[in-house]
mmCIF file of C-alpha atoms in Angstrom:
data_model
loop_
_atom_site.group_PDB
_atom_site.id
_atom_site.type_symbol
_atom_site.label_atom_id
_atom_site.label_comp_id
_atom_site.label_asym_id
_atom_site.label_seq_id
_atom_site.Cartn_x
_atom_site.Cartn_y
_atom_site.Cartn_z
ATOM 1 C CA MET A 18 1.465 -26.335 -11.084
ATOM 2 C CA MET A 19 3.450 -23.204 -12.095
ATOM 3 C CA SER A 20 3.992 -20.459 -9.667
ATOM 4 C CA VAL A 21 3.670 -17.222 -10.644
ATOM 5 C CA LYS A 22 7.753 -15.838 -9.836
ATOM 6 C CA GLN A 23 8.271 -19.126 -12.931
ATOM 7 C CA PHE A 24 5.371 -18.191 -15.220
ATOM 8 C CA LEU A 25 6.356 -14.141 -15.556
ATOM 9 C CA SER A 26 9.760 -15.938 -16.241
ATOM 10 C CA THR A 27 8.521 -18.400 -18.698
ATOM 11 C CA THR A 28 6.293 -15.708 -20.492
ATOM 12 C CA MET A 29 9.066 -12.693 -20.433
ATOM 13 C CA VAL A 30 11.580 -15.919 -21.946
ATOM 14 C CA CYS A 31 8.946 -16.408 -24.370
ATOM 15 C CA ALA A 32 8.149 -12.778 -25.535
ATOM 16 C CA ALA A 33 12.150 -12.779 -26.204
ATOM 17 C CA VAL A 34 11.917 -15.781 -28.672
ATOM 18 C CA THR A 35 8.381 -14.761 -30.272
ATOM 19 C CA TYR A 36 9.404 -11.133 -30.955
ATOM 20 C CA GLN A 37 12.539 -11.344 -32.280
ATOM 21 C CA PRO A 38 13.582 -8.824 -35.169
ATOM 22 C CA ALA A 39 11.383 -8.632 -37.740
ATOM 23 C CA GLN A 40 13.084 -10.017 -40.868
ATOM 24 C CA GLY A 41 11.269 -10.541 -44.244
ATOM 25 C CA GLN A 42 7.795 -11.007 -44.458
ATOM 26 C CA ASP A 43 7.348 -10.347 -40.774
ATOM 27 C CA ALA A 44 8.735 -6.746 -41.856
ATOM 28 C CA THR A 45 6.296 -6.249 -43.900
ATOM 29 C CA LEU A 46 3.235 -7.733 -41.785
ATOM 30 C CA PHE A 47 4.831 -5.604 -38.825
ATOM 31 C CA PRO A 48 6.517 -2.963 -39.806
ATOM 32 C CA SER A 49 5.954 -0.994 -36.088
ATOM 33 C CA LEU A 50 8.660 -4.105 -34.388
ATOM 34 C CA ARG A 51 11.322 -2.392 -36.167
ATOM 35 C CA ASP A 52 10.225 0.049 -33.672
ATOM 36 C CA TYR A 53 10.991 -1.424 -30.231
ATOM 37 C CA SER A 54 13.872 -3.539 -28.781
ATOM 38 C CA ASN A 55 12.984 -7.307 -27.270
ATOM 39 C CA GLU A 56 12.686 -5.231 -23.713
ATOM 40 C CA ALA A 57 10.410 -2.734 -24.273
ATOM 41 C CA ILE A 58 8.282 -5.859 -26.820
ATOM 42 C CA ARG A 59 8.164 -7.581 -22.963
ATOM 43 C CA LEU A 60 7.859 -4.748 -21.073
ATOM 44 C CA HIS A 61 4.135 -4.062 -22.728
ATOM 45 C CA GLY A 62 3.732 -7.465 -23.276
ATOM 46 C CA LEU A 63 4.008 -7.760 -19.204
ATOM 47 C CA ALA A 64 1.523 -4.305 -19.642
ATOM 48 C CA ALA A 65 -0.827 -6.786 -21.568
ATOM 49 C CA LEU A 66 -0.639 -9.382 -19.538
ATOM 50 C CA PHE A 67 -0.953 -7.426 -15.675
ATOM 51 C CA PRO A 68 -2.548 -4.121 -16.109
ATOM 52 C CA ASP A 69 -1.199 -1.729 -14.024
ATOM 53 C CA ARG A 70 1.190 -3.657 -12.634
ATOM 54 C CA VAL A 71 4.032 -2.504 -15.860
ATOM 55 C CA LEU A 72 3.626 1.507 -16.297
ATOM 56 C CA PHE A 73 5.090 3.671 -18.814
ATOM 57 C CA GLU A 74 4.469 7.183 -17.149
ATOM 58 C CA GLN A 75 6.014 7.469 -13.361
ATOM 59 C CA PRO A 76 3.642 6.258 -10.531
ATOM 60 C CA GLN A 77 3.164 9.130 -8.867
ATOM 61 C CA LEU A 78 0.364 10.571 -7.351
ATOM 62 C CA GLU A 79 -0.747 14.740 -7.582
ATOM 63 C CA ILE A 80 -1.167 15.196 -3.774
ATOM 64 C CA HIS A 81 -1.259 19.182 -4.185
ATOM 65 C CA SER A 82 -4.774 20.454 -2.326
ATOM 66 C CA GLU A 83 -6.046 24.154 -3.457
ATOM 67 C CA SER A 84 -7.740 24.690 -0.142
ATOM 68 C CA ARG A 85 -6.111 26.340 2.870
ATOM 69 C CA VAL A 86 -7.180 23.636 5.366
ATOM 70 C CA ALA A 87 -7.037 19.704 5.673
ATOM 71 C CA ALA A 88 -10.589 19.349 6.412
ATOM 72 C CA ARG A 89 -13.961 21.507 6.428
ATOM 73 C CA VAL A 90 -16.818 20.377 8.572
ATOM 74 C CA GLU A 91 -20.332 21.186 7.404
ATOM 75 C CA ASP A 92 -23.643 20.558 9.424
ATOM 76 C CA LEU A 93 -26.306 18.758 7.171
ATOM 77 C CA PRO A 94 -30.352 18.087 8.180
ATOM 78 C CA ARG A 95 -30.526 15.335 10.710
ATOM 79 C CA ALA A 96 -27.843 16.100 12.878
ATOM 80 C CA ILE A 97 -25.604 15.003 10.246
ATOM 81 C CA LYS A 98 -21.544 16.571 9.940
ATOM 82 C CA TYR A 99 -19.659 16.505 7.207
ATOM 83 C CA ILE A 100 -16.579 15.502 6.657
ATOM 84 C CA ARG A 101 -14.296 16.975 3.266
ATOM 85 C CA LEU A 102 -10.988 16.382 3.435
ATOM 86 C CA TYR A 103 -8.522 17.022 1.520
ATOM 87 C CA ARG A 104 -4.904 15.760 3.586
ATOM 88 C CA LEU A 105 -5.239 13.196 5.744
ATOM 89 C CA ASN A 106 -2.539 13.225 7.472
ATOM 90 C CA GLU A 107 -2.726 16.846 8.788
ATOM 91 C CA ALA A 108 -6.590 15.844 9.591
ATOM 92 C CA LYS A 109 -6.223 13.716 11.996
ATOM 93 C CA TYR A 110 -6.853 16.178 15.087
ATOM 94 C CA VAL A 111 -10.432 16.715 13.150
ATOM 95 C CA LEU A 112 -10.992 13.542 12.246
ATOM 96 C CA ALA A 113 -10.117 12.270 15.991
ATOM 97 C CA GLU A 114 -12.986 15.352 17.337
ATOM 98 C CA PHE A 115 -16.083 13.520 15.114
ATOM 99 C CA GLN A 116 -14.747 10.335 15.408
ATOM 100 C CA THR A 117 -18.003 9.168 17.753
ATOM 101 C CA HIS A 118 -20.424 12.026 16.538
ATOM 102 C CA SER A 119 -23.311 9.077 15.319
ATOM 103 C CA ALA A 120 -24.359 10.726 12.508
ATOM 104 C CA LEU A 121 -21.035 11.134 10.257
ATOM 105 C CA ILE A 122 -19.946 11.859 6.914
ATOM 106 C CA LEU A 123 -16.584 11.711 5.504
ATOM 107 C CA ASP A 124 -16.036 12.640 1.643
ATOM 108 C CA LEU A 125 -13.007 11.279 0.519
ATOM 109 C CA ARG A 126 -13.631 11.768 -3.125
ATOM 110 C CA PHE A 127 -11.189 14.651 -3.745
ATOM 111 C CA LEU A 128 -8.234 12.980 -1.499
ATOM 112 C CA LYS A 129 -5.087 11.609 -2.797
ATOM 113 C CA SER A 130 -2.684 10.345 -0.085
ATOM 114 C CA ASN A 131 0.802 8.609 -0.107
ATOM 115 C CA TYR A 132 -0.220 7.577 3.991
ATOM 116 C CA THR A 133 -1.714 4.702 5.419
ATOM 117 C CA ALA A 134 -3.527 6.306 8.062
ATOM 118 C CA VAL A 135 -4.137 3.261 9.431
ATOM 119 C CA ASP A 136 -4.216 4.178 13.092
ATOM 120 C CA THR A 137 -6.398 7.689 11.899
ATOM 121 C CA LEU A 138 -9.094 5.147 9.965
ATOM 122 C CA SER A 139 -8.798 2.861 12.413
ATOM 123 C CA ALA A 140 -9.791 4.823 14.894
ATOM 124 C CA PHE A 141 -14.171 4.876 13.215
ATOM 125 C CA ALA A 142 -13.869 1.017 14.319
ATOM 126 C CA THR A 143 -17.174 0.002 15.867
ATOM 127 C CA ALA A 144 -15.466 -2.571 17.816
ATOM 128 C CA LYS A 145 -11.970 -2.685 19.700
ATOM 129 C CA GLN A 146 -9.995 -4.837 17.352
ATOM 130 C CA ALA A 147 -5.969 -3.602 16.371
ATOM 131 C CA LYS A 148 -5.381 -3.425 12.539
ATOM 132 C CA THR A 149 -2.922 -4.680 10.617
ATOM 133 C CA LEU A 150 -2.273 -4.461 6.923
ATOM 134 C CA ALA A 151 -0.204 -6.724 4.459
ATOM 135 C CA THR A 152 2.057 -6.116 2.507
ATOM 136 C CA VAL A 153 3.830 -7.991 -0.547
ATOM 137 C CA GLY A 154 7.218 -7.992 -2.235
ATOM 138 C CA THR A 155 9.220 -4.153 -1.141
ATOM 139 C CA VAL A 156 7.596 -1.342 0.909
ATOM 140 C CA PRO A 157 8.845 1.807 1.741
ATOM 141 C CA ALA A 158 10.448 1.276 5.390
ATOM 142 C CA ASP A 159 8.181 4.314 6.628
ATOM 143 C CA LEU A 160 5.201 2.646 5.247
ATOM 144 C CA SER A 161 3.214 2.549 8.812
ATOM 145 C CA ILE A 162 0.771 -0.837 8.131
ATOM 146 C CA SER A 163 -0.112 -1.360 12.029
ATOM 147 C CA GLY A 164 -2.718 0.553 14.143
ATOM 148 C CA GLU A 165 -3.560 0.604 17.792
ATOM 149 C CA THR A 166 -6.778 -0.571 19.050
ATOM 150 C CA SER A 167 -9.377 2.187 19.722
ATOM 151 C CA SER A 168 -9.820 3.061 23.347
ATOM 152 C CA THR A 169 -13.484 4.444 22.038
ATOM 153 C CA VAL A 170 -15.904 1.980 18.971
ATOM 154 C CA ARG A 171 -18.605 4.093 16.889
ATOM 155 C CA ASP A 172 -22.291 2.637 17.853
ATOM 156 C CA PHE A 173 -23.558 3.182 13.888
ATOM 157 C CA PRO A 174 -21.291 2.910 11.081
ATOM 158 C CA ALA A 175 -19.506 6.173 9.354
ATOM 159 C CA ILE A 176 -20.243 7.047 5.843
ATOM 160 C CA VAL A 177 -17.643 7.294 3.207
ATOM 161 C CA LEU A 178 -18.313 9.041 0.246
ATOM 162 C CA CYS A 179 -15.486 8.034 -2.546
ATOM 163 C CA ASN A 180 -14.886 7.914 -6.365
ATOM 164 C CA ARG A 181 -11.736 7.105 -8.630
ATOM 165 C CA GLU A 182 -10.211 9.696 -7.780
ATOM 166 C CA THR A 183 -9.402 8.872 -4.234
ATOM 167 C CA ALA A 184 -6.377 7.434 -4.359
ATOM 168 C CA GLY A 185 -3.640 6.139 -1.932
ATOM 169 C CA PRO A 186 -2.342 3.696 0.020
ATOM 170 C CA PHE A 187 -5.134 4.032 2.984
ATOM 171 C CA GLU A 188 -7.612 2.517 0.225
ATOM 172 C CA ALA A 189 -6.561 -1.257 2.245
ATOM 173 C CA VAL A 190 -7.997 0.857 5.275
ATOM 174 C CA LEU A 191 -10.883 1.775 3.855
ATOM 175 C CA HIS A 192 -11.399 -1.969 2.252
ATOM 176 C CA GLN A 193 -10.837 -3.486 5.503
ATOM 177 C CA LEU A 194 -13.269 -1.241 7.470
ATOM 178 C CA GLN A 195 -15.698 -1.992 5.209
ATOM 179 C CA ALA A 196 -15.533 -5.630 5.326
ATOM 180 C CA ALA A 197 -15.582 -5.500 9.295
ATOM 181 C CA GLY A 198 -18.844 -3.552 8.690
ATOM 182 C CA ALA A 199 -17.089 -0.023 10.630
ATOM 183 C CA ILE A 200 -18.526 2.318 7.499
ATOM 184 C CA ILE A 201 -20.692 2.125 3.988
ATOM 185 C CA ALA A 202 -18.252 3.573 1.714
ATOM 186 C CA VAL A 203 -20.642 5.228 -1.191
ATOM 187 C CA GLY A 204 -19.506 6.001 -4.856
ATOM 188 C CA GLU A 205 -17.668 4.840 -7.229
ATOM 189 C CA SER A 206 -14.683 1.817 -6.368
ATOM 190 C CA THR A 207 -11.382 3.706 -5.240
ATOM 191 C CA ALA A 208 -8.245 4.247 -7.490
ATOM 192 C CA GLY A 209 -6.314 1.377 -6.339
ATOM 193 C CA ARG A 210 -2.639 3.044 -6.115
ATOM 194 C CA THR A 211 -1.186 0.275 -3.379
ATOM 195 C CA GLY A 212 1.324 -0.551 -5.492
ATOM 196 C CA PHE A 213 4.732 0.505 -5.254
ATOM 197 C CA TYR A 214 6.788 0.898 -8.213
ATOM 198 C CA THR A 215 10.518 0.258 -9.796
ATOM 199 C CA LYS A 216 12.035 2.059 -12.914
ATOM 200 C CA ALA A 217 12.886 -0.540 -15.113
ATOM 201 C CA SER A 218 14.579 1.136 -18.348
ATOM 202 C CA ALA A 219 13.864 4.754 -19.728
ATOM 203 C CA ASN A 220 10.153 4.790 -19.255
ATOM 204 C CA ALA A 221 9.046 1.697 -17.466
ATOM 205 C CA TRP A 222 8.498 1.268 -14.133
ATOM 206 C CA ILE A 223 6.933 -2.487 -12.971
ATOM 207 C CA LEU A 224 5.613 -3.354 -9.596
ATOM 208 C CA CYS A 225 7.918 -4.279 -6.904
ATOM 209 C CA GLY A 226 5.501 -4.300 -3.433
ATOM 210 C CA GLU A 227 1.614 -3.488 -2.918
ATOM 211 C CA VAL A 228 0.080 -2.990 0.307
ATOM 212 C CA ARG A 229 -3.458 -4.819 0.788
ATOM 213 C CA PRO A 230 -6.168 -5.045 3.315
ATOM 214 C CA ASP A 231 -5.065 -8.482 3.543
ATOM 215 C CA SER A 232 -2.292 -11.389 2.305
ATOM 216 C CA ASP A 233 -5.143 -12.575 -0.326
ATOM 217 C CA THR A 234 -6.517 -9.420 -1.530
ATOM 218 C CA SER A 235 -5.416 -6.945 -3.918
ATOM 219 C CA LEU A 236 -6.314 -3.588 -5.118
ATOM 220 C CA VAL A 237 -3.541 -2.815 -7.650
ATOM 221 C CA GLY A 238 -5.539 -1.082 -10.395
ATOM 222 C CA VAL A 239 -8.992 -2.014 -8.880
ATOM 223 C CA GLY A 240 -9.505 -0.426 -5.820
ATOM 224 C CA PHE A 241 -11.902 -0.654 -3.157
ATOM 225 C CA GLU A 242 -15.455 -1.052 -3.953
ATOM 226 C CA PRO A 243 -18.065 0.661 -1.994
ATOM 227 C CA ARG A 244 -21.090 -0.927 -1.227
ATOM 228 C CA ILE A 245 -23.818 1.242 -2.355
ATOM 229 C CA GLN A 246 -21.915 1.879 -5.858
ATOM 230 C CA LEU A 247 -23.367 4.909 -7.811
ATOM 231 C CA GLU A 248 -21.900 5.682 -10.933
ATOM 232 C CA SER A 249 -20.757 9.919 -11.700
ATOM 233 C CA ASP A 250 -18.925 11.100 -14.751
ATOM 234 C CA ALA A 251 -16.429 13.855 -14.970
ATOM 235 C CA LYS A 252 -18.501 16.658 -15.030
ATOM 236 C CA GLU A 253 -20.698 14.729 -11.668
ATOM 237 C CA ASN A 254 -16.946 14.908 -10.400
ATOM 238 C CA TYR A 255 -15.818 18.496 -11.080
ATOM 239 C CA LEU A 256 -19.419 20.021 -9.987
ATOM 240 C CA SER A 257 -19.230 17.852 -6.604
ATOM 241 C CA TYR A 258 -15.977 19.294 -6.042
ATOM 242 C CA HIS A 259 -16.304 22.835 -7.521
ATOM 243 C CA LEU A 260 -19.353 23.997 -6.354
ATOM 244 C CA TYR A 261 -18.660 23.080 -2.842
ATOM 245 C CA GLU A 262 -15.169 25.132 -2.753
ATOM 246 C CA ALA A 263 -16.793 27.978 -4.868
ATOM 247 C CA GLY A 264 -19.012 29.055 -1.453
ATOM 248 C CA THR A 265 -22.300 27.346 -2.690
ATOM 249 C CA ASP A 266 -24.107 26.162 0.274
ATOM 250 C CA ILE A 267 -23.912 22.593 1.169
ATOM 251 C CA LEU A 268 -27.648 22.537 1.697
ATOM 252 C CA GLN A 269 -28.112 23.654 -2.363
ATOM 253 C CA LEU A 270 -25.833 20.205 -3.229
ATOM 254 C CA LEU A 271 -28.783 18.668 -1.399
ATOM 255 C CA GLY A 272 -31.560 19.786 -3.774
ATOM 256 C CA ASN A 273 -32.612 21.673 -0.403
ATOM 257 C CA GLU A 274 -34.904 24.456 -1.466
ATOM 258 C CA ASP A 275 -34.774 26.311 2.216
ATOM 259 C CA SER A 276 -30.939 27.109 2.316
ATOM 260 C CA SER A 277 -29.775 30.794 2.468
ATOM 261 C CA SER A 278 -28.144 32.479 0.164
ATOM 262 C CA ASP A 279 -26.804 36.407 -0.454
ATOM 263 C CA SER A 280 -30.513 37.538 -1.643
ATOM 264 C CA ASP A 281 -33.672 36.165 -3.018
ATOM 265 C CA GLN A 282 -32.410 36.575 -6.425
ATOM 266 C CA ALA A 283 -29.424 34.840 -6.421
ATOM 267 C CA SER A 284 -30.900 32.145 -5.308
ATOM 268 C CA GLU A 285 -33.356 32.075 -8.073
ATOM 269 C CA ALA A 286 -30.340 32.343 -10.338
ATOM 270 C CA ASP A 287 -29.058 29.688 -8.778
ATOM 271 C CA SER A 288 -31.763 26.703 -8.164
ATOM 272 C CA GLY A 289 -31.473 26.612 -12.339
ATOM 273 C CA ILE A 290 -27.995 25.913 -12.673
ATOM 274 C CA ILE A 291 -26.719 23.902 -9.783
ATOM 275 C CA GLU A 292 -27.298 20.224 -9.786
ATOM 276 C CA PRO A 293 -27.426 18.024 -6.689
ATOM 277 C CA ASP A 294 -24.770 15.989 -5.837
ATOM 278 C CA ARG A 295 -26.559 12.429 -6.478
ATOM 279 C CA ILE A 296 -23.590 10.840 -3.439
ATOM 280 C CA LEU A 297 -23.453 12.962 -1.247
ATOM 281 C CA GLN A 298 -27.873 12.767 -1.110
ATOM 282 C CA ARG A 299 -27.227 8.654 -1.290
ATOM 283 C CA GLY A 300 -25.020 9.492 1.917
ATOM 284 C CA VAL A 301 -27.703 11.454 3.777
ATOM 285 C CA ASP A 302 -30.647 9.122 2.727
ATOM 286 C CA ILE A 303 -28.400 5.998 4.469
ATOM 287 C CA ILE A 304 -27.854 7.652 7.413
ATOM 288 C CA SER A 305 -31.403 8.674 7.787
ATOM 289 C CA ALA A 306 -32.480 5.745 7.504
ATOM 290 C CA LEU A 307 -30.381 4.506 9.998
ATOM 291 C CA GLN A 308 -31.715 6.713 12.670
ATOM 292 C CA ILE A 309 -35.285 5.723 11.841
ATOM 293 C CA LEU A 310 -34.385 2.028 11.949
ATOM 294 C CA GLN A 311 -33.051 3.511 15.718
ATOM 295 C CA GLN A 312 -35.696 5.046 16.526
ATOM 296 C CA GLN A 313 -38.514 2.137 15.725
ATOM 297 C CA THR A 314 -36.396 -0.631 17.906
ATOM 298 C CA GLU A 315 -36.704 2.101 20.771
ATOM 299 C CA LEU A 316 -40.415 1.840 20.296
#
């Protein structure tokens, strides 16, 4: 059985043999080959075989946030706490405050971070166990991959909202938490930005290492898959972010007609244009269902 390393070496050799500079008829059939060096052809071939492992744009997360705070907290019906995260490394104290709150929604749809936050996120575990991430290849020396066992545990899973904008090494921790039943994720698969790259040429970067939830599970380019999957388009993602940031009452994003506004006229005007946040609504519905089940078991 040929190893991955041997396969990659063979692929590069084959590419070099197959795509020699075009001559004669080949130049007529494939004129674009003249625009590439052998190295460029090999890299593009590898990129086609292994998407997201060879990149032609610098792999850099745009983690800038316009928010002045690291996180915002809102009260929702049924004693639900909603936390929208902007900067993961700065939000640890906010998260710690509500770590044991039974009805909790963490909105990570607008979060990009270069941190694993393994200590912070592992605090939401529903069992006392240490969390350790796996690494493959070369990763930054300061990357945190181990979290201490939480002194307290949650009775119910937290709801985590995510989509393709959710990006960073912390995706591996989310995968672990959902596999352990500590969270229920809702939305779309995350971005799969769990890899680290080295520059191969003037315009190419090759994967040199990655962080994984376990040694056998790679999230590069694939991402963490939520248990409750809801597709959303660019318009929905834009509105779910900007309506709230512009000051829209979060109850209006839930389709709650009793939400307050500055005036009755403003409320009537807004109700015709504000589209409910479907992913947030589903998160609230899940918590409501869990609360009803708990009440029934107590009877």
